[in-house]
Amino acid sequence: MPSAEQFPAHADLASVLVTEADIRKRVRKMGKEISALYGDEEITVISLINGAVLFTADLLREITNPVRLDCIRISSYRNETTSNGKPQVLGSLTLDIANRHVLLIDDILDTGKTLSVVVSLIHKLNPASVRTCVLLDKRGRREVEFESDLVGFQIPDKFVVGYGLDFAERYRNLPCIGVLKPNLQNPPEWA
Ligand code: 5GP
Ligand code: MG
Protein backbone atom coordinates (compact mmCIF):
# COMPACT_ATOMS: atom_id res chain seq x y z
CA MET A 1 0.00 0.00 0.00
CA PRO A 2 1.40 3.45 -0.87
CA SER A 3 2.19 5.66 2.09
CA ALA A 4 0.38 8.94 2.80
CA GLU A 5 3.45 10.66 1.43
CA GLN A 6 3.21 8.83 -1.91
CA PHE A 7 -0.56 9.19 -2.05
CA PRO A 8 -1.70 12.13 0.08
CA ALA A 9 -5.40 11.12 0.13
CA HIS A 10 -4.40 8.15 2.31
CA ALA A 11 -3.95 10.59 5.17
CA ASP A 12 -7.71 11.29 5.03
CA LEU A 13 -8.60 7.68 5.84
CA ALA A 14 -9.38 6.57 9.38
CA SER A 15 -8.90 2.94 8.31
CA VAL A 16 -8.38 0.77 5.25
CA LEU A 17 -11.03 -1.95 4.87
CA VAL A 18 -9.83 -3.51 1.61
CA THR A 19 -6.25 -3.15 0.41
CA GLU A 20 -5.12 -2.77 -3.17
CA ALA A 21 -3.67 -6.30 -3.07
CA ASP A 22 -6.97 -7.72 -1.69
CA ILE A 23 -8.85 -6.04 -4.55
CA ARG A 24 -6.47 -7.32 -7.21
CA LYS A 25 -6.68 -10.90 -5.93
CA ARG A 26 -10.45 -10.90 -5.56
CA VAL A 27 -11.10 -9.25 -8.94
CA ARG A 28 -8.94 -11.88 -10.64
CA LYS A 29 -10.94 -14.64 -8.95
CA MET A 30 -14.28 -13.03 -9.84
CA GLY A 31 -13.19 -12.77 -13.47
CA LYS A 32 -12.51 -16.52 -13.50
CA GLU A 33 -15.87 -17.26 -11.83
CA ILE A 34 -17.71 -15.14 -14.39
CA SER A 35 -15.88 -16.70 -17.34
CA ALA A 36 -16.77 -20.18 -16.02
CA LEU A 37 -20.38 -19.18 -15.31
CA TYR A 38 -21.03 -18.00 -18.87
CA GLY A 39 -19.14 -20.77 -20.70
CA ASP A 40 -18.73 -19.73 -24.35
CA GLU A 41 -21.51 -17.13 -24.27
CA GLU A 42 -20.98 -13.48 -25.08
CA ILE A 43 -21.69 -11.17 -22.13
CA THR A 44 -23.28 -7.73 -22.37
CA VAL A 45 -21.82 -5.82 -19.45
CA ILE A 46 -23.72 -2.79 -18.17
CA SER A 47 -21.65 -0.72 -15.78
CA LEU A 48 -23.24 1.78 -13.39
CA ILE A 49 -21.11 4.89 -13.62
CA ASN A 50 -19.33 6.70 -12.09
CA GLY A 51 -18.82 4.42 -9.11
CA ALA A 52 -18.21 1.16 -10.97
CA VAL A 53 -15.71 2.57 -13.48
CA LEU A 54 -12.52 1.29 -11.85
CA PHE A 55 -13.99 -2.08 -10.85
CA THR A 56 -15.43 -2.60 -14.34
CA ALA A 57 -12.15 -1.72 -16.05
CA ASP A 58 -10.18 -4.20 -13.95
CA LEU A 59 -12.82 -6.96 -13.98
CA LEU A 60 -13.30 -6.88 -17.76
CA ARG A 61 -9.61 -7.67 -18.25
CA GLU A 62 -10.10 -10.86 -16.21
CA ILE A 63 -13.08 -12.08 -18.24
CA THR A 64 -12.11 -14.27 -21.18
CA ASN A 65 -15.53 -14.37 -22.90
CA PRO A 66 -16.48 -12.03 -25.72
CA VAL A 67 -17.84 -8.91 -24.03
CA ARG A 68 -19.93 -5.90 -25.12
CA LEU A 69 -19.88 -2.89 -22.80
CA ASP A 70 -22.47 -0.22 -22.10
CA CYS A 71 -22.77 2.22 -19.20
CA ILE A 72 -25.68 3.85 -17.43
CA ARG A 73 -25.77 6.70 -14.97
CA ILE A 74 -28.20 6.67 -12.08
CA SER A 75 -29.46 9.86 -10.47
CA SER A 76 -28.50 10.25 -6.85
CA TYR A 77 -31.49 9.95 -4.55
CA ARG A 78 -29.70 10.04 -1.24
CA ASN A 79 -30.43 13.60 -0.20
CA GLU A 80 -34.06 13.48 -1.19
CA THR A 81 -37.17 12.83 0.87
CA THR A 82 -38.51 9.28 0.87
CA SER A 83 -41.35 10.10 -1.53
CA ASN A 84 -38.85 11.23 -4.18
CA GLY A 85 -36.17 8.84 -3.03
CA LYS A 86 -36.22 6.54 -6.00
CA PRO A 87 -33.15 6.10 -8.17
CA GLN A 88 -33.73 7.09 -11.78
CA VAL A 89 -31.78 6.08 -14.85
CA LEU A 90 -30.35 9.12 -16.64
CA GLY A 91 -29.94 8.72 -20.40
CA SER A 92 -30.39 5.35 -22.04
CA LEU A 93 -28.51 2.28 -23.16
CA THR A 94 -26.87 2.41 -26.54
CA LEU A 95 -26.74 -1.36 -27.03
CA ASP A 96 -29.71 -3.56 -27.85
CA ILE A 97 -29.96 -6.13 -25.07
CA ALA A 98 -32.89 -8.26 -26.27
CA ASN A 99 -31.87 -11.95 -26.11
CA ARG A 100 -28.46 -11.04 -24.67
CA HIS A 101 -26.84 -12.20 -21.45
CA VAL A 102 -26.64 -9.07 -19.32
CA LEU A 103 -24.22 -8.64 -16.44
CA LEU A 104 -24.86 -5.50 -14.38
CA ILE A 105 -21.83 -4.19 -12.51
CA ASP A 106 -21.96 -1.78 -9.58
CA ASP A 107 -19.49 -0.65 -6.96
CA ILE A 108 -21.54 -1.26 -3.83
CA LEU A 109 -24.86 -2.77 -2.82
CA ASP A 110 -26.31 -0.84 0.09
CA THR A 111 -30.08 -0.31 0.54
CA GLY A 112 -30.64 -2.34 -2.65
CA LYS A 113 -32.78 0.39 -4.23
CA THR A 114 -30.46 1.17 -7.15
CA LEU A 115 -29.94 -2.37 -8.40
CA SER A 116 -33.55 -3.45 -7.92
CA VAL A 117 -34.72 -0.50 -10.04
CA VAL A 118 -32.12 -1.17 -12.73
CA VAL A 119 -32.77 -4.93 -12.82
CA SER A 120 -36.52 -4.46 -13.33
CA LEU A 121 -35.85 -1.95 -16.07
CA ILE A 122 -33.46 -4.35 -17.83
CA HIS A 123 -35.96 -7.21 -17.56
CA LYS A 124 -38.47 -5.15 -19.56
CA LEU A 125 -36.04 -5.17 -22.50
CA ASN A 126 -36.26 -8.98 -22.83
CA PRO A 127 -32.66 -10.05 -22.24
CA ALA A 128 -31.77 -13.77 -22.32
CA SER A 129 -30.55 -13.47 -18.71
CA VAL A 130 -29.69 -10.84 -16.10
CA ARG A 131 -27.06 -11.20 -13.38
CA THR A 132 -25.54 -8.66 -11.04
CA CYS A 133 -22.00 -8.26 -9.78
CA VAL A 134 -20.91 -5.86 -7.04
CA LEU A 135 -17.51 -5.30 -5.49
CA LEU A 136 -18.88 -4.48 -2.04
CA ASP A 137 -21.99 -5.49 -0.11
CA LYS A 138 -23.30 -3.85 3.08
CA ARG A 139 -25.88 -6.53 3.78
CA GLY A 140 -27.03 -5.01 7.05
CA ARG A 141 -28.28 -1.88 5.29
CA ARG A 142 -30.86 -3.41 2.96
CA GLU A 143 -34.21 -1.58 2.63
CA VAL A 144 -35.52 -3.63 -0.27
CA GLU A 145 -34.94 -7.34 -0.70
CA PHE A 146 -32.05 -7.82 -3.10
CA GLU A 147 -29.05 -10.14 -3.34
CA SER A 148 -26.31 -9.85 -5.93
CA ASP A 149 -25.26 -12.96 -7.87
CA LEU A 150 -21.58 -12.10 -7.43
CA VAL A 151 -20.06 -10.19 -4.50
CA GLY A 152 -16.45 -9.21 -3.97
CA PHE A 153 -16.43 -8.38 -0.28
CA GLN A 154 -18.96 -8.11 2.53
CA ILE A 155 -18.24 -4.94 4.51
CA PRO A 156 -19.67 -3.42 7.70
CA ASP A 157 -22.10 -0.51 7.73
CA LYS A 158 -19.55 2.26 7.21
CA PHE A 159 -19.35 4.94 4.52
CA VAL A 160 -16.39 3.98 2.32
CA VAL A 161 -14.37 5.71 -0.40
CA GLY A 162 -11.72 4.70 -2.91
CA TYR A 163 -11.43 2.47 -5.99
CA GLY A 164 -14.27 4.32 -7.74
CA LEU A 165 -16.28 5.22 -4.63
CA ASP A 166 -16.44 8.92 -3.89
CA PHE A 167 -17.22 11.47 -1.28
CA ALA A 168 -18.41 14.63 -3.09
CA GLU A 169 -16.60 13.29 -6.20
CA ARG A 170 -13.25 13.00 -4.38
CA TYR A 171 -11.23 9.86 -3.56
CA ARG A 172 -12.33 7.77 -6.55
CA ASN A 173 -8.67 7.40 -7.54
CA LEU A 174 -7.53 5.87 -4.24
CA PRO A 175 -6.29 2.34 -5.04
CA CYS A 176 -7.70 0.86 -1.81
CA ILE A 177 -11.08 1.11 -0.03
CA GLY A 178 -11.27 2.84 3.32
CA VAL A 179 -13.33 4.82 5.79
CA LEU A 180 -12.90 8.60 5.82
CA LYS A 181 -11.85 10.29 9.02
CA PRO A 182 -15.02 11.54 10.79
CA ASN A 183 -13.98 15.20 10.65
CA LEU A 184 -13.76 14.97 6.83
CA GLN A 185 -17.21 13.47 6.34
CA ASN A 186 -18.99 16.82 6.53
CA PRO A 187 -16.72 19.66 5.50
CA PRO A 188 -18.96 22.73 4.86
CA GLU A 189 -17.17 23.63 1.61
CA TRP A 190 -18.22 20.26 0.08
CA ALA A 191 -21.87 20.46 1.02
P1 5GP B 1 -28.26 1.51 -2.86
O1 5GP B 1 -29.26 1.99 -3.86
O2 5GP B 1 -28.03 0.03 -2.85
O3 5GP B 1 -28.57 2.03 -1.47
O4 5GP B 1 -26.93 2.26 -3.16
C1 5GP B 1 -26.04 1.97 -4.12
C2 5GP B 1 -25.26 3.23 -4.46
O5 5GP B 1 -25.10 4.10 -3.32
C3 5GP B 1 -23.87 2.86 -4.85
O6 5GP B 1 -23.81 2.66 -6.24
C4 5GP B 1 -23.06 4.07 -4.41
O7 5GP B 1 -23.11 5.05 -5.42
C5 5GP B 1 -23.80 4.61 -3.22
N1 5GP B 1 -23.21 4.16 -1.93
C6 5GP B 1 -23.74 3.31 -1.04
N2 5GP B 1 -22.93 3.12 0.02
C7 5GP B 1 -21.83 3.87 -0.22
C8 5GP B 1 -20.59 4.09 0.50
O8 5GP B 1 -20.32 3.55 1.58
N3 5GP B 1 -19.70 4.93 -0.09
C9 5GP B 1 -19.94 5.56 -1.27
N4 5GP B 1 -18.98 6.37 -1.73
N5 5GP B 1 -21.08 5.36 -1.98
C10 5GP B 1 -22.01 4.53 -1.46
MG1 MG C 1 -23.13 4.28 -7.52
Tab-separated table of C-alpha atoms and ligand atoms in Angstrom:
chain	number	residue	atom	x	y	z
A	1	MET	CA	0.000	0.000	0.000
A	2	PRO	CA	1.401	3.450	-0.869
A	3	SER	CA	2.186	5.663	2.088
A	4	ALA	CA	0.383	8.940	2.799
A	5	GLU	CA	3.446	10.656	1.428
A	6	GLN	CA	3.210	8.833	-1.912
A	7	PHE	CA	-0.562	9.192	-2.054
A	8	PRO	CA	-1.705	12.132	0.078
A	9	ALA	CA	-5.405	11.122	0.133
A	10	HIS	CA	-4.397	8.150	2.312
A	11	ALA	CA	-3.948	10.587	5.166
A	12	ASP	CA	-7.715	11.295	5.025
A	13	LEU	CA	-8.602	7.677	5.843
A	14	ALA	CA	-9.379	6.567	9.385
A	15	SER	CA	-8.904	2.945	8.311
A	16	VAL	CA	-8.381	0.768	5.251
A	17	LEU	CA	-11.029	-1.950	4.865
A	18	VAL	CA	-9.826	-3.512	1.608
A	19	THR	CA	-6.246	-3.145	0.413
A	20	GLU	CA	-5.116	-2.769	-3.171
A	21	ALA	CA	-3.671	-6.300	-3.067
A	22	ASP	CA	-6.974	-7.724	-1.692
A	23	ILE	CA	-8.852	-6.044	-4.546
A	24	ARG	CA	-6.472	-7.321	-7.208
A	25	LYS	CA	-6.680	-10.898	-5.932
A	26	ARG	CA	-10.452	-10.903	-5.558
A	27	VAL	CA	-11.101	-9.249	-8.940
A	28	ARG	CA	-8.943	-11.882	-10.645
A	29	LYS	CA	-10.939	-14.644	-8.947
A	30	MET	CA	-14.277	-13.034	-9.837
A	31	GLY	CA	-13.194	-12.774	-13.473
A	32	LYS	CA	-12.506	-16.523	-13.499
A	33	GLU	CA	-15.866	-17.256	-11.831
A	34	ILE	CA	-17.712	-15.139	-14.389
A	35	SER	CA	-15.879	-16.701	-17.343
A	36	ALA	CA	-16.767	-20.180	-16.021
A	37	LEU	CA	-20.378	-19.183	-15.312
A	38	TYR	CA	-21.034	-18.005	-18.874
A	39	GLY	CA	-19.140	-20.765	-20.705
A	40	ASP	CA	-18.733	-19.732	-24.350
A	41	GLU	CA	-21.510	-17.134	-24.270
A	42	GLU	CA	-20.984	-13.485	-25.082
A	43	ILE	CA	-21.686	-11.171	-22.131
A	44	THR	CA	-23.277	-7.725	-22.372
A	45	VAL	CA	-21.821	-5.823	-19.448
A	46	ILE	CA	-23.716	-2.794	-18.169
A	47	SER	CA	-21.646	-0.720	-15.781
A	48	LEU	CA	-23.240	1.775	-13.391
A	49	ILE	CA	-21.112	4.887	-13.618
A	50	ASN	CA	-19.332	6.697	-12.091
A	51	GLY	CA	-18.820	4.420	-9.111
A	52	ALA	CA	-18.213	1.159	-10.969
A	53	VAL	CA	-15.711	2.572	-13.478
A	54	LEU	CA	-12.521	1.287	-11.846
A	55	PHE	CA	-13.986	-2.085	-10.846
A	56	THR	CA	-15.427	-2.601	-14.338
A	57	ALA	CA	-12.152	-1.721	-16.050
A	58	ASP	CA	-10.182	-4.203	-13.945
A	59	LEU	CA	-12.819	-6.955	-13.975
A	60	LEU	CA	-13.298	-6.881	-17.757
A	61	ARG	CA	-9.611	-7.666	-18.250
A	62	GLU	CA	-10.098	-10.859	-16.210
A	63	ILE	CA	-13.084	-12.083	-18.242
A	64	THR	CA	-12.112	-14.273	-21.182
A	65	ASN	CA	-15.533	-14.369	-22.903
A	66	PRO	CA	-16.481	-12.028	-25.724
A	67	VAL	CA	-17.845	-8.907	-24.026
A	68	ARG	CA	-19.926	-5.905	-25.119
A	69	LEU	CA	-19.880	-2.889	-22.805
A	70	ASP	CA	-22.470	-0.220	-22.100
A	71	CYS	CA	-22.774	2.220	-19.197
A	72	ILE	CA	-25.677	3.847	-17.428
A	73	ARG	CA	-25.770	6.705	-14.971
A	74	ILE	CA	-28.204	6.665	-12.080
A	75	SER	CA	-29.455	9.856	-10.466
A	76	SER	CA	-28.498	10.252	-6.850
A	77	TYR	CA	-31.493	9.950	-4.546
A	78	ARG	CA	-29.697	10.035	-1.238
A	79	ASN	CA	-30.433	13.596	-0.196
A	80	GLU	CA	-34.057	13.485	-1.189
A	81	THR	CA	-37.168	12.826	0.870
A	82	THR	CA	-38.506	9.282	0.866
A	83	SER	CA	-41.354	10.102	-1.533
A	84	ASN	CA	-38.847	11.228	-4.178
A	85	GLY	CA	-36.170	8.840	-3.033
A	86	LYS	CA	-36.221	6.542	-6.004
A	87	PRO	CA	-33.150	6.104	-8.174
A	88	GLN	CA	-33.731	7.092	-11.783
A	89	VAL	CA	-31.785	6.085	-14.850
A	90	LEU	CA	-30.351	9.120	-16.640
A	91	GLY	CA	-29.937	8.720	-20.403
A	92	SER	CA	-30.389	5.346	-22.040
A	93	LEU	CA	-28.509	2.278	-23.155
A	94	THR	CA	-26.870	2.412	-26.538
A	95	LEU	CA	-26.744	-1.365	-27.034
A	96	ASP	CA	-29.708	-3.559	-27.852
A	97	ILE	CA	-29.961	-6.128	-25.074
A	98	ALA	CA	-32.888	-8.256	-26.272
A	99	ASN	CA	-31.875	-11.949	-26.112
A	100	ARG	CA	-28.459	-11.044	-24.670
A	101	HIS	CA	-26.839	-12.203	-21.446
A	102	VAL	CA	-26.638	-9.070	-19.322
A	103	LEU	CA	-24.218	-8.637	-16.437
A	104	LEU	CA	-24.856	-5.501	-14.377
A	105	ILE	CA	-21.825	-4.188	-12.510
A	106	ASP	CA	-21.961	-1.776	-9.579
A	107	ASP	CA	-19.492	-0.653	-6.955
A	108	ILE	CA	-21.542	-1.263	-3.830
A	109	LEU	CA	-24.861	-2.767	-2.816
A	110	ASP	CA	-26.309	-0.836	0.092
A	111	THR	CA	-30.081	-0.313	0.544
A	112	GLY	CA	-30.636	-2.340	-2.655
A	113	LYS	CA	-32.781	0.395	-4.234
A	114	THR	CA	-30.458	1.169	-7.146
A	115	LEU	CA	-29.944	-2.367	-8.404
A	116	SER	CA	-33.550	-3.445	-7.918
A	117	VAL	CA	-34.722	-0.502	-10.035
A	118	VAL	CA	-32.121	-1.174	-12.734
A	119	VAL	CA	-32.765	-4.933	-12.818
A	120	SER	CA	-36.517	-4.460	-13.331
A	121	LEU	CA	-35.848	-1.947	-16.070
A	122	ILE	CA	-33.461	-4.347	-17.828
A	123	HIS	CA	-35.963	-7.212	-17.558
A	124	LYS	CA	-38.470	-5.154	-19.563
A	125	LEU	CA	-36.045	-5.175	-22.497
A	126	ASN	CA	-36.256	-8.979	-22.830
A	127	PRO	CA	-32.664	-10.048	-22.236
A	128	ALA	CA	-31.769	-13.766	-22.321
A	129	SER	CA	-30.546	-13.467	-18.708
A	130	VAL	CA	-29.690	-10.837	-16.099
A	131	ARG	CA	-27.061	-11.202	-13.377
A	132	THR	CA	-25.538	-8.657	-11.035
A	133	CYS	CA	-22.004	-8.262	-9.782
A	134	VAL	CA	-20.908	-5.856	-7.036
A	135	LEU	CA	-17.514	-5.303	-5.489
A	136	LEU	CA	-18.880	-4.476	-2.036
A	137	ASP	CA	-21.989	-5.495	-0.108
A	138	LYS	CA	-23.297	-3.849	3.075
A	139	ARG	CA	-25.876	-6.534	3.780
A	140	GLY	CA	-27.026	-5.015	7.050
A	141	ARG	CA	-28.279	-1.881	5.294
A	142	ARG	CA	-30.857	-3.412	2.959
A	143	GLU	CA	-34.210	-1.575	2.634
A	144	VAL	CA	-35.521	-3.630	-0.272
A	145	GLU	CA	-34.938	-7.337	-0.696
A	146	PHE	CA	-32.048	-7.823	-3.097
A	147	GLU	CA	-29.052	-10.142	-3.342
A	148	SER	CA	-26.307	-9.846	-5.929
A	149	ASP	CA	-25.258	-12.958	-7.865
A	150	LEU	CA	-21.581	-12.102	-7.427
A	151	VAL	CA	-20.062	-10.192	-4.500
A	152	GLY	CA	-16.445	-9.208	-3.968
A	153	PHE	CA	-16.429	-8.377	-0.276
A	154	GLN	CA	-18.965	-8.113	2.533
A	155	ILE	CA	-18.236	-4.945	4.508
A	156	PRO	CA	-19.671	-3.425	7.697
A	157	ASP	CA	-22.096	-0.507	7.733
A	158	LYS	CA	-19.547	2.258	7.209
A	159	PHE	CA	-19.345	4.943	4.519
A	160	VAL	CA	-16.386	3.984	2.324
A	161	VAL	CA	-14.367	5.707	-0.395
A	162	GLY	CA	-11.722	4.699	-2.908
A	163	TYR	CA	-11.426	2.469	-5.986
A	164	GLY	CA	-14.272	4.317	-7.735
A	165	LEU	CA	-16.281	5.221	-4.631
A	166	ASP	CA	-16.435	8.925	-3.893
A	167	PHE	CA	-17.222	11.470	-1.279
A	168	ALA	CA	-18.406	14.635	-3.088
A	169	GLU	CA	-16.596	13.287	-6.205
A	170	ARG	CA	-13.250	12.996	-4.384
A	171	TYR	CA	-11.232	9.865	-3.559
A	172	ARG	CA	-12.331	7.770	-6.552
A	173	ASN	CA	-8.669	7.396	-7.543
A	174	LEU	CA	-7.534	5.868	-4.236
A	175	PRO	CA	-6.286	2.342	-5.041
A	176	CYS	CA	-7.700	0.855	-1.806
A	177	ILE	CA	-11.078	1.114	-0.033
A	178	GLY	CA	-11.274	2.837	3.319
A	179	VAL	CA	-13.327	4.825	5.791
A	180	LEU	CA	-12.902	8.596	5.823
A	181	LYS	CA	-11.846	10.294	9.020
A	182	PRO	CA	-15.020	11.537	10.794
A	183	ASN	CA	-13.978	15.200	10.648
A	184	LEU	CA	-13.759	14.967	6.834
A	185	GLN	CA	-17.210	13.472	6.339
A	186	ASN	CA	-18.985	16.822	6.531
A	187	PRO	CA	-16.723	19.663	5.501
A	188	PRO	CA	-18.958	22.735	4.858
A	189	GLU	CA	-17.174	23.628	1.610
A	190	TRP	CA	-18.220	20.260	0.075
A	191	ALA	CA	-21.873	20.460	1.016
B	1	5GP	P1	-28.259	1.506	-2.858
B	1	5GP	O1	-29.265	1.990	-3.859
B	1	5GP	O2	-28.033	0.028	-2.848
B	1	5GP	O3	-28.567	2.025	-1.471
B	1	5GP	O4	-26.931	2.258	-3.160
B	1	5GP	C1	-26.040	1.969	-4.118
B	1	5GP	C2	-25.264	3.226	-4.459
B	1	5GP	O5	-25.100	4.099	-3.323
B	1	5GP	C3	-23.872	2.863	-4.853
B	1	5GP	O6	-23.813	2.663	-6.237
B	1	5GP	C4	-23.064	4.067	-4.406
B	1	5GP	O7	-23.109	5.054	-5.425
B	1	5GP	C5	-23.802	4.610	-3.216
B	1	5GP	N1	-23.207	4.164	-1.926
B	1	5GP	C6	-23.741	3.306	-1.036
B	1	5GP	N2	-22.932	3.116	0.017
B	1	5GP	C7	-21.832	3.866	-0.220
B	1	5GP	C8	-20.595	4.087	0.500
B	1	5GP	O8	-20.316	3.545	1.582
B	1	5GP	N3	-19.701	4.934	-0.094
B	1	5GP	C9	-19.940	5.556	-1.268
B	1	5GP	N4	-18.983	6.368	-1.734
B	1	5GP	N5	-21.079	5.361	-1.982
B	1	5GP	C10	-22.012	4.530	-1.459
B	2	MG	MG	-23.133	4.283	-7.524
